[in-house]
Every structure is written in structure tokens, then in C-alpha cells.
Amino acid sequence: MLQVNNPSTGEKIQDLNEDNVDSVRLKFERAKAAQKDWFHVPYLQRAEIIKNFSQKLRENLENLALTLTQEMGKPITQSRHEIQGTLHRIDFFLENTLEMIKDRTVFKTAMVEEKISQEPLGTLANISAWNYPYFVGSNVFVPALLTGNAVLYKPSEFASLSGLRIEKLLISAGVPSDIFTTLIGSASVGKALLNTPIDGVFFTGSFATGSQIKKQLADRMIKTQFELGGKDPIYICEDVDINLTAPEIADGVFYNTGQSCCSVERIYVHESSYNSFIENFMQAVNSFVMGDPMKEDTYLGPITRKAHLDYLENQVKDAQSKGARLLCGGQRVDRPGYFFQPTVFVNVNHSMQLMKEETFGPIIGIQKVKNDEEALHWMNDTHYGLTASIYTNNKKRAISILSEMNTGTVYWNCCDRVSPRLPWSGRNHSGMGTTLSTAGIETFLQPKAWHLKTLKGH
Ligand code: NAD
């Protein structure tokens, strides 16, 4: 049994039947057997089913948001926002997939035709994280289904109720039940899934798990993609209006209680604006309402995983032992549930875990820098490579710095932003492969090269 808890109270919500090696194998075999028929369903029919799914998400939005908030503690306004954003992503996939799957003749004479067709990869494992189950799930299963793949979806053990809701809506929208199947459980179920002869693995989660899975799959010639963590930096130049930017950056740090892969995790501020930035940033942080995530005005909810509270406390202790100065927070909140205070450190440096290892919670370090060279040096001083951001009035300066960042995404005067039209990809410990954009559709296809020759004399 998998026990689902409410992180804002620590109380049990319900028990779920867990999958096991046998049920995983059976679900895989059914999916494998059904996949070819799904591929042969005309594309427009598959697209109609996904449109129905989108409509059902819209109709059930409030209820789905409540479940999400209940099981992972995301404040209710942010849960609604996630599901609304998912609708836009689905629209993008629906608008762009047909063009990607069309046959293309690339050469033709009287005797010879060279053509490229696109085929699905087959039966795929979609192993997902809990922090944005609708976003990170749909980035994979929507284009995978549209392009004719079968999907074995393992939601995180901390977002299983949402995973089951997604499955129910997809099936009621018309996806055959063997084509999208949810597997319930934690790491052991994920491992069992990887032990089946799947045709591809699309993983979203931590670097630690991602690298373990990559090793496990080393001798399998199948497509693998990893969307992993980040230690995303931001640099505030001296030429911006700090009153306006500081609150926006505080939101980039603390949205979803800091539990976003692209949360701002490190702040570098030009020395001329440093004092004013700290003052304005702290004003914004002090205005955040922490509490019951079901309430409309709550901005900071609990930490989803209880065990992560220890991890956050260790980062605090490590930073303090190395000379960091605490401006606010620093500990768990004395109330039921898994709440951690919004925590701001200054006097930080790169000997501290806080500035090097993913935090994934409401803690931030702010470091003063002398100039652009110093900022760039520290921003790139990480194993991660998801996003990087700069705030300046000078576009040329921004582009020059962002071009030097080894990250999959760069932001000028914005942060913590994802667009379905742009590729989402990490570098180094942030992963490999792409979701979203047309590249995030193509990734679920394999090209077939056709050499077609008419016989001489015919
Ligand atoms: P996690 O690595 O603990 O778990 C991810 C998933 O893998 C879960 O479903 C889990 O049950 C499963 N799993 C765990 N061990 C496994 C194993 N050995 N074999 C197969 N499956 C296994 O990560 P998490 O705590 O769920 O998610 C948080 C992490 O995800 C953070 O690092 C965050 O930055 C990252 N993330 C990245 C993106 C992105 O787009 N780059 C998006 C969301 C989250």
C-alpha cells in the first residue's frame, strides 16, 4: 500500500494499491500489444481525443486543483495556474504535431524517390516528479500519445492522486486504457518499469535518480531523456529599477515554495545596487503569506516531502557554519505539516552547499559582485545548467553575458518562465534531451528513410 499524506497537516489522505513487478510486466505487455493499433488510428482522431482531454481538464479544473493542493501542498491559486498553463501547452502540441508527422519527399526524379516518414518510438516509460505533475507529465505524455506511442506513466509517489485523475480523464476522453496506463508506487515500481523491454524512457526528477537510471540503461539502445534539477542563478545589474524588480525576483525564488526546477536558487547583485536590492527584496519576502494552501491568499505552502526538511536544515547549518548571515527564517515552522520558513542569507560564498547544490525549497543566498566578469564567473560555477537570468536595461550587455552561460534556457529581465514554443532542456547535471517546442514533439518520433527506385524497363 502507498500511503498518501497531506503535507500541510501531516495527516493521511488515503492508501493506494501499489503496483508490483508482476502488475508492471502485465501492464507493459498490454501496452505493447495495443500500441500498433493506436499508431494506425488516423492522426486527426488521436488529436480529437487529446482535445477532449483538454476540455475535460478545463471542466474539472477546480476539482483537480484541490486534489493537487491536498496531496502536495501547492497553494490553490498556483495549482489552478498549473492546470491552466497545461491547457496552453496542449494547444501548442495540437497546433504543431500534424506538420511534424507528415511524410516528406526530399528528392525525386523519374526513377528515384527519397522520402522520410516518421514513426512513433513505441511503448514509453514516463517517470515523473511531483512538483508540477500536470506540466512535466503533459510535456511527455501529450506529444507521445499524439505521435502514436503508448505511455506507461509513473507519477511520483507524492502526486499519485493527480496521476490517477489524469489517467481517468485521458481514458474518458477516448484514449484506450492500455495506451495510457498509470503505475502507482515509488522507486521500486520505477525500477520494475525500467526492467521491462520498453522502447524509451522519459524521466523527470533529481540528478541523483537520473544518473542512477542512466547507468541502469547503459547497455540498452533506447531513447532516454532526463529533465533534472537546477541551481539557477540571476544577476541584477546596477541600471534597473530595484523597486520594481526585487518583488519579481522574490516571486522567482519562492513561487511553489521554491520547489520548481527553474526556481531562482542564487542571486548576484551589482555592488552599487546591493543595499537597495536587499531592502526591497526583504519587503517582498516579508509580505508573503504562509499557511493553509487551500486558502486563496496563501502564497507559501508546506514542503511536499517531509524528509526534505532535514535537507533544508542541513543547508542552513552548513551556510551558517561558513559565515553566512541570516536575514530571515532558517528553520521549520512550529505547526502541523511540513512548513519551512522563507529564508534569506547574505554574506554567502561558493564554499557553501546553498550556492552549489540544488535547494528545492524556500531558501536563497544573495551575493554581492563587483562587475559583470565576476557575476559571470559565479553564475557558471555549478554542475547544473538549466536556466540563467540577468536584469539590466542594456540588451547588448544581457546578450553578451547570457551567450556565455552554459544553460539550456536564458532570460533577459524575467525568470522562472517556461513557454511551450521554446525548447526546455538542461545541460550537464540538469539533464539531456528536450521537451516542448517542435523539438519536444520530434523527440517522440523516429525517422524512416525510404529509397524508392522504379525498376528499369518498367
Ligand atoms: P526523484 O528523483 O526523487 O523522483 C522522480 C521519480 O523517479 C519519481 O516518480 C520516483 O518514484 C522515481 N524513482 C526514484 N528512484 C527511481 C529509480 N531508481 N528507478 C526508477 N524510478 C525511480 O525526484 P522528485 O523528488 O520527484 O523531483 C524533484 C526533482 O525533479 C528536483 O531535482 C527538480 O529540480 C527536478 N525537476 C526537474 C524538472 C525539469 O524540467 N528539468 C521539472 C520538475 C522537477
Short mmCIF file of C-alpha atoms and ligand atoms in Angstrom, two decimals:
data_model
loop_
_atom_site.label_atom_id
_atom_site.label_comp_id
_atom_site.label_asym_id
_atom_site.label_seq_id
_atom_site.Cartn_x
_atom_site.Cartn_y
_atom_site.Cartn_z
CA MET A 1 0.00 0.00 0.00
CA LEU A 2 1.14 3.52 -0.76
CA GLN A 3 0.10 5.97 1.93
CA VAL A 4 -0.78 9.41 0.58
CA ASN A 5 -0.34 12.20 3.13
CA ASN A 6 -1.38 15.82 3.17
CA PRO A 7 1.86 17.78 3.68
CA SER A 8 0.05 20.77 5.15
CA THR A 9 -1.29 18.69 8.06
CA GLY A 10 0.88 15.57 8.03
CA GLU A 11 -2.33 13.52 8.05
CA LYS A 12 -3.12 10.53 5.89
CA ILE A 13 -5.44 11.20 2.94
CA GLN A 14 -5.76 7.61 1.75
CA ASP A 15 -3.96 4.38 0.92
CA LEU A 16 -3.48 3.34 -2.69
CA ASN A 17 -2.81 -0.11 -4.07
CA GLU A 18 0.77 -0.21 -5.26
CA ASP A 19 1.97 -1.88 -8.42
CA ASN A 20 4.48 -4.69 -8.24
CA VAL A 21 6.84 -6.47 -10.63
CA ASP A 22 4.04 -8.70 -11.99
CA SER A 23 1.47 -5.94 -12.49
CA VAL A 24 4.08 -3.72 -14.13
CA ARG A 25 5.02 -6.51 -16.54
CA LEU A 26 1.37 -7.17 -17.36
CA LYS A 27 0.63 -3.50 -17.99
CA PHE A 28 3.71 -3.29 -20.19
CA GLU A 29 2.63 -6.31 -22.27
CA ARG A 30 -0.85 -4.89 -22.76
CA ALA A 31 0.54 -1.51 -23.78
CA LYS A 32 2.98 -3.13 -26.20
CA ALA A 33 0.23 -5.20 -27.81
CA ALA A 34 -2.06 -2.16 -28.19
CA GLN A 35 0.46 0.39 -29.44
CA LYS A 36 0.43 -0.52 -33.17
CA ASP A 37 -3.35 -0.13 -33.38
CA TRP A 38 -3.08 3.25 -31.68
CA PHE A 39 -0.50 4.37 -34.24
CA HIS A 40 -2.87 3.31 -37.01
CA VAL A 41 -5.71 5.40 -35.62
CA PRO A 42 -5.74 8.40 -38.03
CA TYR A 43 -3.90 11.37 -36.57
CA LEU A 44 -6.96 13.64 -36.63
CA GLN A 45 -8.83 11.13 -34.49
CA ARG A 46 -5.98 10.99 -31.96
CA ALA A 47 -5.93 14.80 -31.94
CA GLU A 48 -9.68 14.89 -31.31
CA ILE A 49 -9.19 12.64 -28.27
CA ILE A 50 -6.49 14.92 -26.87
CA LYS A 51 -8.79 17.92 -27.48
CA ASN A 52 -11.45 16.10 -25.44
CA PHE A 53 -8.89 15.56 -22.70
CA SER A 54 -8.07 19.25 -22.68
CA GLN A 55 -11.77 20.08 -22.45
CA LYS A 56 -12.13 17.69 -19.51
CA LEU A 57 -9.17 19.31 -17.74
CA ARG A 58 -10.90 22.67 -18.20
CA GLU A 59 -14.26 21.39 -16.91
CA ASN A 60 -12.67 19.72 -13.86
CA LEU A 61 -10.05 22.37 -13.18
CA GLU A 62 -11.24 23.35 -9.71
CA ASN A 63 -11.54 19.80 -8.52
CA LEU A 64 -8.18 18.76 -9.97
CA ALA A 65 -6.53 21.78 -8.37
CA LEU A 66 -7.99 20.79 -4.99
CA THR A 67 -6.56 17.28 -5.26
CA LEU A 68 -3.16 18.63 -6.27
CA THR A 69 -3.11 21.06 -3.35
CA GLN A 70 -4.24 18.40 -0.94
CA GLU A 71 -1.58 15.86 -1.87
CA MET A 72 1.45 18.07 -2.50
CA GLY A 73 0.64 21.30 -0.67
CA LYS A 74 0.86 23.66 -3.64
CA PRO A 75 -1.16 26.81 -2.82
CA ILE A 76 -4.54 26.55 -4.52
CA THR A 77 -4.08 29.60 -6.77
CA GLN A 78 -0.82 28.09 -8.03
CA SER A 79 -2.47 24.67 -8.59
CA ARG A 80 -5.12 26.33 -10.77
CA HIS A 81 -2.41 28.21 -12.60
CA GLU A 82 -0.56 24.96 -13.35
CA ILE A 83 -3.62 23.32 -14.87
CA GLN A 84 -4.50 26.45 -16.87
CA GLY A 85 -0.92 26.55 -18.20
CA THR A 86 -1.19 22.89 -19.18
CA LEU A 87 -4.13 23.77 -21.44
CA HIS A 88 -1.87 26.19 -23.36
CA ARG A 89 0.79 23.53 -23.73
CA ILE A 90 -1.75 21.08 -25.11
CA ASP A 91 -2.93 23.73 -27.60
CA PHE A 92 0.65 24.12 -28.80
CA PHE A 93 1.04 20.38 -29.36
CA LEU A 94 -2.29 20.18 -31.17
CA GLU A 95 -1.31 23.06 -33.46
CA ASN A 96 2.09 21.64 -34.38
CA THR A 97 2.08 17.84 -34.41
CA LEU A 98 0.41 17.24 -37.78
CA GLU A 99 3.16 19.11 -39.59
CA MET A 100 5.85 17.08 -37.77
CA ILE A 101 4.48 13.66 -38.68
CA LYS A 102 3.91 14.29 -42.41
CA ASP A 103 5.94 12.31 -44.95
CA ARG A 104 8.50 14.44 -46.78
CA THR A 105 9.87 13.72 -50.24
CA VAL A 106 13.34 15.22 -50.28
CA PHE A 107 14.47 14.06 -53.74
CA LYS A 108 12.59 12.91 -56.83
CA THR A 109 13.47 12.02 -60.42
CA ALA A 110 11.61 9.83 -62.94
CA MET A 111 13.27 6.72 -61.44
CA VAL A 112 14.16 7.58 -57.84
CA GLU A 113 12.31 8.98 -54.88
CA GLU A 114 13.85 9.64 -51.48
CA LYS A 115 11.31 10.10 -48.74
CA ILE A 116 11.30 10.47 -44.95
CA SER A 117 8.42 9.19 -42.87
CA GLN A 118 8.01 9.46 -39.10
CA GLU A 119 7.16 6.58 -36.80
CA PRO A 120 6.50 6.55 -33.06
CA LEU A 121 9.19 5.16 -30.76
CA GLY A 122 6.77 2.53 -29.39
CA THR A 123 5.93 1.92 -25.75
CA LEU A 124 7.44 4.51 -23.44
CA ALA A 125 8.15 4.93 -19.74
CA ASN A 126 7.21 8.36 -18.42
CA ILE A 127 8.64 8.58 -14.88
CA SER A 128 7.64 11.87 -13.36
CA ALA A 129 8.31 14.29 -10.49
CA TRP A 130 5.72 15.62 -8.04
CA ASN A 131 6.33 19.36 -8.13
CA TYR A 132 4.37 20.05 -11.35
CA PRO A 133 2.62 16.79 -12.22
CA TYR A 134 0.44 18.42 -14.89
CA PHE A 135 3.24 20.42 -16.50
CA VAL A 136 6.02 17.85 -16.52
CA GLY A 137 3.64 14.95 -17.17
CA SER A 138 1.90 16.57 -20.12
CA ASN A 139 5.20 17.70 -21.67
CA VAL A 140 5.78 13.99 -22.26
CA PHE A 141 2.53 12.09 -22.49
CA VAL A 142 0.60 14.56 -24.69
CA PRO A 143 3.08 14.67 -27.61
CA ALA A 144 3.91 10.98 -27.05
CA LEU A 145 0.24 9.99 -27.43
CA LEU A 146 -0.37 12.37 -30.34
CA THR A 147 2.54 10.84 -32.25
CA GLY A 148 1.21 7.30 -31.74
CA ASN A 149 3.18 5.99 -28.76
CA ALA A 150 1.82 4.05 -25.79
CA VAL A 151 2.73 5.50 -22.39
CA LEU A 152 3.35 3.82 -19.05
CA TYR A 153 3.10 6.75 -16.69
CA LYS A 154 4.62 6.55 -13.25
CA PRO A 155 3.63 9.65 -11.35
CA SER A 156 5.67 10.49 -8.30
CA GLU A 157 4.57 8.74 -5.12
CA PHE A 158 3.89 12.31 -3.88
CA ALA A 159 1.49 13.10 -6.74
CA SER A 160 -0.22 9.75 -7.32
CA LEU A 161 -3.78 11.01 -6.84
CA SER A 162 -3.21 13.58 -9.58
CA GLY A 163 -1.68 10.84 -11.75
CA LEU A 164 -4.80 8.72 -11.34
CA ARG A 165 -7.02 11.71 -12.15
CA ILE A 166 -5.04 12.31 -15.34
CA GLU A 167 -5.41 8.65 -16.33
CA LYS A 168 -9.17 8.72 -15.73
CA LEU A 169 -9.64 11.87 -17.81
CA LEU A 170 -7.49 10.59 -20.69
CA ILE A 171 -9.45 7.35 -20.83
CA SER A 172 -12.81 9.06 -20.62
CA ALA A 173 -11.60 11.35 -23.42
CA GLY A 174 -11.10 8.28 -25.63
CA VAL A 175 -7.50 7.08 -25.11
CA PRO A 176 -7.61 3.25 -24.99
CA SER A 177 -6.87 2.12 -21.43
CA ASP A 178 -3.84 0.04 -22.46
CA ILE A 179 -2.35 3.00 -24.31
CA PHE A 180 -2.07 5.19 -21.24
CA THR A 181 -1.54 3.27 -18.03
CA THR A 182 -0.61 4.62 -14.64
CA LEU A 183 1.76 2.72 -12.37
CA ILE A 184 1.44 3.53 -8.69
CA GLY A 185 4.36 3.34 -6.30
CA SER A 186 7.79 4.67 -5.50
CA ALA A 187 11.32 3.86 -6.66
CA SER A 188 10.79 0.06 -6.72
CA VAL A 189 7.92 0.45 -9.20
CA GLY A 190 10.05 2.78 -11.33
CA LYS A 191 12.82 0.17 -11.29
CA ALA A 192 10.40 -2.59 -12.26
CA LEU A 193 9.21 -0.49 -15.19
CA LEU A 194 12.79 0.04 -16.36
CA ASN A 195 13.27 -3.73 -16.28
CA THR A 196 10.61 -4.24 -18.95
CA PRO A 197 11.69 -4.04 -22.62
CA ILE A 198 10.35 -0.51 -23.10
CA ASP A 199 11.29 1.47 -26.20
CA GLY A 200 12.15 4.75 -24.48
CA VAL A 201 12.48 6.40 -21.07
CA PHE A 202 11.44 9.97 -20.34
CA PHE A 203 12.43 10.86 -16.81
CA THR A 204 11.81 14.00 -14.75
CA GLY A 205 13.37 14.12 -11.31
CA SER A 206 16.60 14.63 -9.42
CA PHE A 207 20.11 14.31 -10.79
CA ALA A 208 20.81 11.52 -8.27
CA THR A 209 17.97 9.34 -9.60
CA GLY A 210 18.56 10.37 -13.21
CA SER A 211 22.20 9.31 -13.15
CA GLN A 212 21.27 6.01 -11.46
CA ILE A 213 18.75 5.32 -14.23
CA LYS A 214 21.22 6.30 -16.95
CA LYS A 215 23.68 3.71 -15.59
CA GLN A 216 20.95 1.09 -15.41
CA LEU A 217 20.08 1.70 -19.07
CA ALA A 218 23.67 1.99 -20.29
CA ASP A 219 23.58 -1.11 -22.48
CA ARG A 220 20.06 -0.58 -23.86
CA MET A 221 19.90 1.15 -27.23
CA ILE A 222 16.72 3.06 -26.48
CA LYS A 223 15.90 6.73 -26.40
CA THR A 224 16.38 8.25 -22.95
CA GLN A 225 15.69 11.78 -21.79
CA PHE A 226 16.40 13.37 -18.44
CA GLU A 227 14.86 16.59 -17.08
CA LEU A 228 16.69 17.12 -13.83
CA GLY A 229 17.36 19.74 -11.19
CA GLY A 230 18.82 23.21 -11.34
CA LYS A 231 20.80 25.78 -9.37
CA ASP A 232 19.53 28.67 -11.42
CA PRO A 233 21.37 31.99 -11.00
CA ILE A 234 20.18 35.54 -11.53
CA TYR A 235 22.31 38.67 -11.89
CA ILE A 236 20.91 42.10 -11.04
CA CYS A 237 22.79 44.94 -12.70
CA GLU A 238 23.04 48.47 -11.32
CA ASP A 239 20.93 50.01 -14.14
CA VAL A 240 17.50 48.59 -13.25
CA ASP A 241 14.70 49.95 -11.11
CA ILE A 242 15.18 47.87 -7.97
CA ASN A 243 11.74 48.76 -6.54
CA LEU A 244 10.13 47.05 -9.48
CA THR A 245 12.49 44.13 -9.98
CA ALA A 246 13.08 42.93 -6.42
CA PRO A 247 9.48 41.72 -5.86
CA GLU A 248 9.51 39.93 -9.23
CA ILE A 249 12.72 38.16 -8.31
CA ALA A 250 11.38 37.22 -4.88
CA ASP A 251 8.49 35.55 -6.72
CA GLY A 252 11.02 33.71 -8.93
CA VAL A 253 12.64 32.34 -5.77
CA PHE A 254 9.62 31.48 -3.64
CA TYR A 255 6.84 30.52 -6.10
CA ASN A 256 5.68 26.96 -5.37
CA THR A 257 7.61 27.38 -2.10
CA GLY A 258 10.84 27.21 -4.07
CA GLN A 259 10.05 23.73 -5.34
CA SER A 260 10.43 24.41 -9.07
CA CYS A 261 13.24 23.08 -11.22
CA CYS A 262 13.69 26.63 -12.58
CA SER A 263 13.25 28.48 -9.27
CA VAL A 264 15.85 31.17 -8.82
CA GLU A 265 18.37 29.49 -6.49
CA ARG A 266 21.22 32.05 -6.39
CA ILE A 267 21.19 35.84 -6.61
CA TYR A 268 24.17 38.00 -7.58
CA VAL A 269 23.74 41.75 -7.22
CA HIS A 270 25.99 44.51 -8.53
CA GLU A 271 27.56 46.26 -5.54
CA SER A 272 26.06 49.67 -6.46
CA SER A 273 22.50 48.34 -6.09
CA TYR A 274 23.15 45.80 -3.37
CA ASN A 275 21.74 47.65 -0.33
CA SER A 276 18.67 48.85 -2.12
CA PHE A 277 18.08 45.36 -3.53
CA ILE A 278 18.27 43.72 -0.10
CA GLU A 279 15.83 46.25 1.35
CA ASN A 280 13.27 45.80 -1.42
CA PHE A 281 13.71 42.04 -1.60
CA MET A 282 13.13 41.67 2.14
CA GLN A 283 10.00 43.81 1.92
CA ALA A 284 8.63 41.42 -0.68
CA VAL A 285 9.58 38.32 1.33
CA ASN A 286 8.00 39.74 4.47
CA SER A 287 4.74 40.27 2.58
CA PHE A 288 4.39 36.59 1.66
CA VAL A 289 1.57 34.79 3.45
CA MET A 290 2.46 31.29 4.58
CA GLY A 291 -0.23 28.86 5.70
CA ASP A 292 -3.05 26.59 4.67
CA PRO A 293 -2.55 26.06 0.92
CA MET A 294 -6.32 25.74 0.45
CA LYS A 295 -6.73 29.43 1.32
CA GLU A 296 -6.87 31.93 -1.53
CA ASP A 297 -4.33 34.35 -0.04
CA THR A 298 -1.69 31.74 0.83
CA TYR A 299 1.48 32.19 -1.18
CA LEU A 300 3.84 29.81 0.65
CA GLY A 301 2.66 26.28 1.36
CA PRO A 302 4.40 23.34 3.02
CA ILE A 303 7.38 21.40 1.73
CA THR A 304 5.95 18.38 -0.07
CA ARG A 305 8.38 15.74 1.21
CA LYS A 306 8.80 15.57 4.99
CA ALA A 307 12.34 14.17 4.65
CA HIS A 308 13.33 17.29 2.72
CA LEU A 309 13.00 19.41 5.89
CA ASP A 310 16.19 17.79 7.21
CA TYR A 311 17.96 18.54 3.93
CA LEU A 312 16.94 22.22 4.13
CA GLU A 313 18.07 22.46 7.75
CA ASN A 314 21.43 21.00 6.79
CA GLN A 315 21.91 23.63 4.06
CA VAL A 316 21.14 26.32 6.65
CA LYS A 317 23.60 24.86 9.17
CA ASP A 318 26.30 24.49 6.54
CA ALA A 319 25.89 28.12 5.38
CA GLN A 320 25.91 29.46 8.95
CA SER A 321 28.97 27.44 9.89
CA LYS A 322 30.81 29.05 6.95
CA GLY A 323 29.89 32.63 7.82
CA ALA A 324 26.59 33.33 6.06
CA ARG A 325 24.33 35.90 7.74
CA LEU A 326 20.66 35.09 8.12
CA LEU A 327 18.23 37.90 7.31
CA CYS A 328 15.10 35.87 7.99
CA GLY A 329 13.85 32.32 8.54
CA GLY A 330 16.26 29.42 8.87
CA GLN A 331 14.07 26.74 10.40
CA ARG A 332 10.95 24.63 10.14
CA VAL A 333 7.73 26.18 11.39
CA ASP A 334 6.28 25.01 14.67
CA ARG A 335 2.88 23.86 13.41
CA PRO A 336 1.44 20.64 12.00
CA GLY A 337 2.60 19.79 8.49
CA TYR A 338 5.96 20.27 6.84
CA PHE A 339 6.41 24.05 6.74
CA PHE A 340 9.78 25.76 6.42
CA GLN A 341 10.24 29.49 6.92
CA PRO A 342 11.21 31.65 3.94
CA THR A 343 14.93 32.02 4.46
CA VAL A 344 17.29 34.67 3.12
CA PHE A 345 21.08 34.62 3.54
CA VAL A 346 23.68 37.26 2.72
CA ASN A 347 27.49 37.04 3.10
CA VAL A 348 27.35 33.81 1.14
CA ASN A 349 30.09 32.24 -0.97
CA HIS A 350 30.66 29.19 -3.12
CA SER A 351 32.12 27.07 -0.35
CA MET A 352 28.53 26.72 0.89
CA GLN A 353 26.17 23.98 -0.30
CA LEU A 354 23.50 26.66 -0.55
CA MET A 355 25.32 28.21 -3.52
CA LYS A 356 26.27 24.94 -5.25
CA GLU A 357 23.71 22.19 -4.58
CA GLU A 358 20.05 22.34 -5.55
CA THR A 359 17.98 23.61 -2.59
CA PHE A 360 14.45 22.97 -3.85
CA GLY A 361 12.85 24.94 -1.05
CA PRO A 362 12.31 28.46 0.28
CA ILE A 363 15.96 29.35 0.93
CA ILE A 364 18.06 31.83 -1.02
CA GLY A 365 21.59 33.21 -0.86
CA ILE A 366 22.38 36.72 -2.12
CA GLN A 367 25.95 37.53 -3.11
CA LYS A 368 27.43 40.95 -3.90
CA VAL A 369 29.56 41.23 -7.09
CA LYS A 370 31.87 43.99 -8.37
CA ASN A 371 31.26 43.69 -12.10
CA ASP A 372 29.92 41.56 -14.97
CA GLU A 373 33.03 39.36 -15.14
CA GLU A 374 32.70 38.38 -11.52
CA ALA A 375 28.96 37.76 -11.90
CA LEU A 376 29.52 35.54 -14.94
CA HIS A 377 32.22 33.60 -13.16
CA TRP A 378 29.98 32.71 -10.19
CA MET A 379 26.91 32.11 -12.31
CA ASN A 380 28.73 29.42 -14.29
CA ASP A 381 30.30 27.90 -11.16
CA THR A 382 27.88 24.95 -10.88
CA HIS A 383 27.34 21.43 -12.19
CA TYR A 384 23.82 22.37 -13.22
CA GLY A 385 22.75 24.02 -16.47
CA LEU A 386 19.01 24.62 -16.58
CA THR A 387 18.39 28.40 -16.69
CA ALA A 388 20.16 31.70 -16.03
CA SER A 389 18.81 35.22 -15.86
CA ILE A 390 20.00 38.80 -15.97
CA TYR A 391 18.17 42.03 -15.19
CA THR A 392 19.58 45.09 -16.96
CA ASN A 393 18.34 47.91 -19.19
CA ASN A 394 21.09 47.14 -21.67
CA LYS A 395 20.09 44.36 -24.09
CA LYS A 396 23.57 44.13 -25.63
CA ARG A 397 25.11 43.63 -22.19
CA ALA A 398 22.50 40.98 -21.38
CA ILE A 399 23.06 39.05 -24.60
CA SER A 400 26.81 39.17 -24.18
CA ILE A 401 26.58 37.64 -20.68
CA LEU A 402 23.80 35.15 -21.45
CA SER A 403 25.72 33.87 -24.50
CA GLU A 404 28.45 32.75 -22.10
CA MET A 405 26.06 30.79 -19.87
CA ASN A 406 26.14 27.02 -20.24
CA THR A 407 22.40 26.57 -19.68
CA GLY A 408 19.51 25.34 -21.85
CA THR A 409 17.46 28.49 -21.18
CA VAL A 410 18.42 32.14 -20.65
CA TYR A 411 16.24 35.03 -19.54
CA TRP A 412 16.61 38.79 -20.01
CA ASN A 413 14.53 40.75 -17.47
CA CYS A 414 12.48 37.72 -16.50
CA CYS A 415 12.97 34.41 -14.68
CA ASP A 416 11.20 31.17 -13.73
CA ARG A 417 9.35 31.20 -17.07
CA VAL A 418 8.52 28.33 -19.44
CA SER A 419 6.96 28.69 -22.90
CA PRO A 420 5.52 25.79 -24.92
CA ARG A 421 7.01 27.39 -28.05
CA LEU A 422 10.59 27.17 -26.76
CA PRO A 423 12.69 24.04 -26.14
CA TRP A 424 13.02 23.02 -22.49
CA SER A 425 16.33 21.29 -21.91
CA GLY A 426 19.00 21.04 -19.29
CA ARG A 427 22.74 20.72 -19.67
CA ASN A 428 25.24 18.87 -17.50
CA HIS A 429 23.55 17.78 -14.22
CA SER A 430 20.29 19.39 -15.35
CA GLY A 431 19.76 16.64 -17.87
CA MET A 432 19.70 15.82 -21.54
CA GLY A 433 17.07 15.86 -24.26
CA THR A 434 14.28 18.30 -24.99
CA THR A 435 10.61 18.69 -24.26
CA LEU A 436 8.29 21.46 -25.50
CA SER A 437 8.69 23.34 -28.81
CA THR A 438 8.62 21.38 -32.06
CA ALA A 439 11.81 19.62 -30.88
CA GLY A 440 9.74 18.27 -27.98
CA ILE A 441 7.37 16.65 -30.48
CA GLU A 442 10.08 15.28 -32.76
CA THR A 443 11.69 13.60 -29.77
CA PHE A 444 8.85 11.02 -29.67
CA LEU A 445 9.36 10.10 -33.33
CA GLN A 446 11.93 8.12 -35.25
CA PRO A 447 12.54 8.87 -38.90
CA LYS A 448 12.45 6.15 -41.56
CA ALA A 449 14.43 6.74 -44.75
CA TRP A 450 12.75 5.45 -47.91
CA HIS A 451 14.89 4.79 -51.03
CA LEU A 452 12.31 4.10 -53.73
CA LYS A 453 13.54 3.07 -57.20
CA THR A 454 11.44 2.13 -60.19
CA LEU A 455 12.83 -0.98 -61.91
CA LYS A 456 14.49 -0.27 -65.25
CA GLY A 457 12.26 -1.12 -68.18
CA HIS A 458 9.03 -0.84 -66.10
P1 NAD B 1 13.16 11.92 -7.66
O1 NAD B 1 14.39 11.74 -8.49
O2 NAD B 1 13.23 11.58 -6.23
O3 NAD B 1 11.95 11.05 -8.26
C1 NAD B 1 11.48 11.22 -9.58
C2 NAD B 1 10.69 9.99 -9.99
O4 NAD B 1 11.58 8.88 -10.11
C3 NAD B 1 9.62 9.56 -9.00
O5 NAD B 1 8.49 9.15 -9.73
C4 NAD B 1 10.28 8.40 -8.27
O6 NAD B 1 9.36 7.47 -7.73
C5 NAD B 1 11.09 7.75 -9.38
N1 NAD B 1 12.26 6.98 -8.96
C6 NAD B 1 13.04 7.16 -7.86
N2 NAD B 1 14.07 6.30 -7.88
C7 NAD B 1 13.94 5.56 -9.01
C8 NAD B 1 14.71 4.51 -9.60
N3 NAD B 1 15.83 4.06 -9.04
N4 NAD B 1 14.29 3.98 -10.77
C9 NAD B 1 13.17 4.46 -11.38
N5 NAD B 1 12.41 5.43 -10.87
C10 NAD B 1 12.79 5.99 -9.71
O7 NAD B 1 12.71 13.43 -7.87
P2 NAD B 1 11.49 14.21 -7.24
O8 NAD B 1 11.76 14.50 -5.81
O9 NAD B 1 10.22 13.54 -7.60
O10 NAD B 1 11.52 15.57 -8.07
C11 NAD B 1 12.30 16.67 -7.73
C12 NAD B 1 13.44 16.83 -8.71
O11 NAD B 1 12.92 16.91 -10.04
C13 NAD B 1 14.20 18.13 -8.49
O12 NAD B 1 15.56 17.88 -8.62
C14 NAD B 1 13.69 19.02 -9.62
O13 NAD B 1 14.55 20.07 -9.97
C15 NAD B 1 13.50 18.02 -10.72
N6 NAD B 1 12.60 18.51 -11.77
C16 NAD B 1 13.12 18.86 -12.98
C17 NAD B 1 12.30 19.38 -13.97
C18 NAD B 1 12.85 19.80 -15.31
O14 NAD B 1 12.06 20.09 -16.19
N7 NAD B 1 14.16 19.87 -15.51
C19 NAD B 1 10.94 19.52 -13.72
C20 NAD B 1 10.43 19.15 -12.47
C21 NAD B 1 11.29 18.64 -11.49
#
